mmCIF file of C-alpha atoms in Angstrom:
data_model
loop_
_atom_site.group_PDB
_atom_site.id
_atom_site.type_symbol
_atom_site.label_atom_id
_atom_site.label_comp_id
_atom_site.label_asym_id
_atom_site.label_seq_id
_atom_site.Cartn_x
_atom_site.Cartn_y
_atom_site.Cartn_z
ATOM 1 C CA MET A 1 84.624 66.601 187.873
ATOM 2 C CA GLN A 2 83.170 67.734 184.627
ATOM 3 C CA LYS A 3 84.438 64.501 182.758
ATOM 4 C CA ASP A 4 83.038 62.350 185.770
ATOM 5 C CA LEU A 5 79.564 63.884 185.543
ATOM 6 C CA VAL A 6 79.580 63.282 182.075
ATOM 7 C CA ASN A 7 80.667 59.733 182.347
ATOM 8 C CA LYS A 8 77.841 59.146 184.913
ATOM 9 C CA VAL A 9 75.152 60.869 182.842
ATOM 10 C CA ALA A 10 76.344 58.916 179.641
ATOM 11 C CA ALA A 11 76.131 55.560 181.856
ATOM 12 C CA ASP A 12 72.571 56.569 183.351
ATOM 13 C CA LEU A 13 71.299 57.636 179.833
ATOM 14 C CA PHE A 14 72.433 54.260 178.365
ATOM 15 C CA SER A 15 70.250 52.375 180.917
ATOM 16 C CA ILE A 16 67.078 54.213 180.649
ATOM 17 C CA PRO A 17 66.200 52.523 177.202
ATOM 18 C CA ALA A 18 67.096 49.111 178.343
ATOM 19 C CA LEU A 19 65.372 49.431 181.960
ATOM 20 C CA SER A 20 62.179 50.919 180.382
ATOM 21 C CA SER A 21 61.963 48.340 177.956
ATOM 22 C CA ARG A 22 62.583 45.499 179.778
ATOM 23 C CA ILE A 23 59.901 46.794 182.440
ATOM 24 C CA VAL A 24 57.361 47.365 179.717
ATOM 25 C CA ARG A 25 58.403 44.237 177.583
ATOM 26 C CA SER A 26 57.948 41.829 180.603
ATOM 27 C CA LYS A 27 55.393 43.309 182.821
ATOM 28 C CA PHE A 28 53.050 44.685 179.902
ATOM 29 C CA THR A 29 53.652 43.435 176.689
ATOM 30 C CA LYS A 30 53.582 39.861 177.700
ATOM 31 C CA VAL A 31 50.301 40.698 179.534
ATOM 32 C CA ALA A 32 48.942 42.088 176.524
ATOM 33 C CA LEU A 33 50.042 39.292 174.192
ATOM 34 C CA ALA A 34 48.625 36.903 176.359
ATOM 35 C CA ASN A 35 45.216 38.182 175.857
ATOM 36 C CA ILE A 36 44.909 38.149 172.154
ATOM 37 C CA GLU A 37 44.039 35.459 169.464
ATOM 38 C CA VAL A 38 47.085 35.161 167.445
ATOM 39 C CA SER A 39 50.166 33.371 168.854
ATOM 40 C CA MET A 40 52.955 36.236 169.231
ATOM 41 C CA THR A 41 56.132 36.870 171.330
ATOM 42 C CA PRO A 42 57.168 40.155 172.742
ATOM 43 C CA LEU A 43 59.849 40.106 169.791
ATOM 44 C CA HIS A 44 56.988 39.767 167.360
ATOM 45 C CA PHE A 45 55.468 42.926 169.043
ATOM 46 C CA GLU A 46 58.859 44.754 168.463
ATOM 47 C CA ILE A 47 58.901 44.165 164.925
ATOM 48 C CA LEU A 48 55.216 44.991 164.401
ATOM 49 C CA ASN A 49 55.977 48.269 166.742
ATOM 50 C CA LEU A 50 58.939 49.257 164.462
ATOM 51 C CA ILE A 51 57.091 48.876 161.052
ATOM 52 C CA SER A 52 54.165 50.613 162.638
ATOM 53 C CA GLU A 53 56.212 53.561 163.547
ATOM 54 C CA GLU A 54 58.261 53.512 160.204
ATOM 55 C CA GLY A 55 55.797 52.343 157.715
ATOM 56 C CA SER A 56 57.030 49.683 155.389
ATOM 57 C CA LEU A 57 60.793 48.542 156.134
ATOM 58 C CA PRO A 58 63.451 46.275 154.449
ATOM 59 C CA VAL A 59 63.817 43.060 156.298
ATOM 60 C CA PHE A 60 67.540 43.808 156.596
ATOM 61 C CA GLU A 61 66.954 47.284 158.343
ATOM 62 C CA ILE A 62 64.327 45.665 161.003
ATOM 63 C CA GLY A 63 67.051 43.401 161.597
ATOM 64 C CA LYS A 64 69.679 45.862 162.121
ATOM 65 C CA ARG A 65 67.427 47.912 164.357
ATOM 66 C CA LEU A 66 66.556 45.003 166.337
ATOM 67 C CA VAL A 67 70.007 43.587 166.293
ATOM 68 C CA LEU A 68 68.615 40.381 165.037
ATOM 69 C CA ALA A 69 70.577 37.569 162.650
ATOM 70 C CA LYS A 70 68.947 37.503 159.144
ATOM 71 C CA ALA A 71 67.634 33.761 159.936
ATOM 72 C CA HIS A 72 65.776 35.012 162.922
ATOM 73 C CA MET A 73 64.208 37.660 161.132
ATOM 74 C CA THR A 74 63.100 35.170 158.491
ATOM 75 C CA GLN A 75 61.358 33.097 160.877
ATOM 76 C CA ARG A 76 60.009 36.259 162.847
ATOM 77 C CA VAL A 77 58.659 37.255 159.499
ATOM 78 C CA ASP A 78 57.507 34.380 158.455
ATOM 79 C CA LYS A 79 55.452 33.851 161.694
ATOM 80 C CA LEU A 80 53.793 37.430 161.277
ATOM 81 C CA VAL A 81 52.891 36.721 157.516
ATOM 82 C CA GLU A 82 51.396 33.276 158.644
ATOM 83 C CA ASN A 83 49.203 35.182 161.222
ATOM 84 C CA GLU A 84 48.289 37.868 158.247
ATOM 85 C CA MET A 85 49.840 40.628 160.443
ATOM 86 C CA VAL A 86 52.094 41.862 157.710
ATOM 87 C CA ARG A 87 53.086 41.030 154.306
ATOM 88 C CA ARG A 88 56.199 40.910 152.238
ATOM 89 C CA GLU A 89 56.237 43.583 149.137
ATOM 90 C CA PRO A 90 58.923 44.140 146.825
ATOM 91 C CA ASP A 91 61.015 47.324 146.928
ATOM 92 C CA LEU A 92 60.085 49.506 143.851
ATOM 93 C CA SER A 93 63.456 50.824 143.642
ATOM 94 C CA ASP A 94 65.673 47.950 144.215
ATOM 95 C CA ARG A 95 64.064 44.477 143.479
ATOM 96 C CA ARG A 96 66.600 42.636 145.395
ATOM 97 C CA VAL A 97 64.985 43.973 148.577
ATOM 98 C CA THR A 98 62.039 42.847 150.180
ATOM 99 C CA ARG A 99 59.843 45.445 152.548
ATOM 100 C CA ILE A 100 57.570 44.360 155.286
ATOM 101 C CA THR A 101 54.337 46.363 155.801
ATOM 102 C CA LEU A 102 51.498 45.892 158.199
ATOM 103 C CA THR A 103 48.240 44.631 156.755
ATOM 104 C CA ASP A 104 44.899 45.928 157.891
ATOM 105 C CA PRO A 105 44.491 43.260 160.601
ATOM 106 C CA GLY A 106 48.048 43.890 161.791
ATOM 107 C CA ARG A 107 47.346 47.558 162.240
ATOM 108 C CA GLN A 108 44.065 46.526 164.009
ATOM 109 C CA GLY A 109 46.192 44.368 166.303
ATOM 110 C CA MET A 110 48.514 46.818 167.124
ATOM 111 C CA ASP A 111 45.943 49.168 168.112
ATOM 112 C CA SER A 112 44.530 46.362 170.293
ATOM 113 C CA LEU A 113 47.978 45.859 171.963
ATOM 114 C CA TYR A 114 48.435 49.401 172.667
ATOM 115 C CA SER A 115 45.329 49.861 173.982
ATOM 116 C CA ILE A 116 45.724 46.875 176.488
ATOM 117 C CA ILE A 117 49.408 47.831 176.985
ATOM 118 C CA SER A 118 48.060 51.411 177.990
ATOM 119 C CA ASP A 119 45.603 50.654 180.250
ATOM 120 C CA ALA A 120 48.026 48.067 182.138
ATOM 121 C CA LEU A 121 50.510 51.037 182.138
ATOM 122 C CA GLU A 122 48.131 53.420 183.665
ATOM 123 C CA GLN A 123 47.181 50.778 186.090
ATOM 124 C CA ALA A 124 50.807 50.272 187.061
ATOM 125 C CA LEU A 125 51.192 54.319 187.470
ATOM 126 C CA SER A 126 48.180 54.436 189.508
ATOM 127 C CA SER A 127 50.063 52.607 192.251
ATOM 128 C CA LEU A 128 52.596 55.466 192.553
ATOM 129 C CA SER A 129 52.157 58.333 194.929
ATOM 130 C CA GLU A 130 51.318 61.571 193.647
ATOM 131 C CA THR A 131 54.778 62.807 194.512
ATOM 132 C CA ASP A 132 56.432 59.954 192.423
ATOM 133 C CA LEU A 133 54.073 60.829 189.437
ATOM 134 C CA MET A 134 55.010 64.512 189.575
ATOM 135 C CA GLU A 135 58.741 63.572 189.844
ATOM 136 C CA LEU A 136 58.399 61.249 187.157
ATOM 137 C CA SER A 137 56.529 63.384 184.816
ATOM 138 C CA ALA A 138 58.941 66.393 185.391
ATOM 139 C CA SER A 139 61.804 63.954 184.743
ATOM 140 C CA LEU A 140 60.510 62.712 181.337
ATOM 141 C CA ASN A 141 59.606 66.232 180.191
ATOM 142 C CA LYS A 142 63.084 67.371 181.060
ATOM 143 C CA ILE A 143 64.614 64.315 179.130
ATOM 144 C CA ARG A 144 62.495 65.028 176.279
ATOM 145 C CA ASN A 145 63.468 68.801 176.054
ATOM 146 C CA ILE A 146 67.377 68.122 176.740
ATOM 147 C CA LEU A 147 67.832 65.149 174.534
ATOM 148 C CA PRO A 148 67.578 66.912 171.277
ATOM 149 C CA LYS A 149 69.962 69.390 172.422
ATOM 150 C CA MET A 150 72.276 66.543 171.897
ATOM 151 C CA MET A 151 71.494 66.295 168.312
ATOM 152 C CA HIS A 152 72.955 69.684 167.955
ATOM 153 C CA SER A 153 76.188 69.485 169.419
#
């Protein structure tokens, strides 16, 4: 019984990031990206979001985290550099490595996108009943409290 429950929870846990990412990317990110001046795909947004969260990152690390081949990374980063959203910088500790950093316009663009996505998300959440919102909030709080326990086992 315990093993079955563990398997079910593992499958459920594995599905949550993909599901939430797909919902946010398809419904909210695309809407936000359609309302900005710069031509950008959801994948460009994911790259910018990762750099925004982590600071400067090597190109290979971004590709690894987003599961993208180096050729795809080069094309995506080239487009972001062309749009002045990021810049390439040499790594100070390893000159073979190129790091990608948000520019000021990139940071401002991300702030604007976060605001648009947040507004769209709030609007979508407002369509839920109060009961659904309370259950969702409680569930997310439980997940946020329980997941760190897995790190210590």
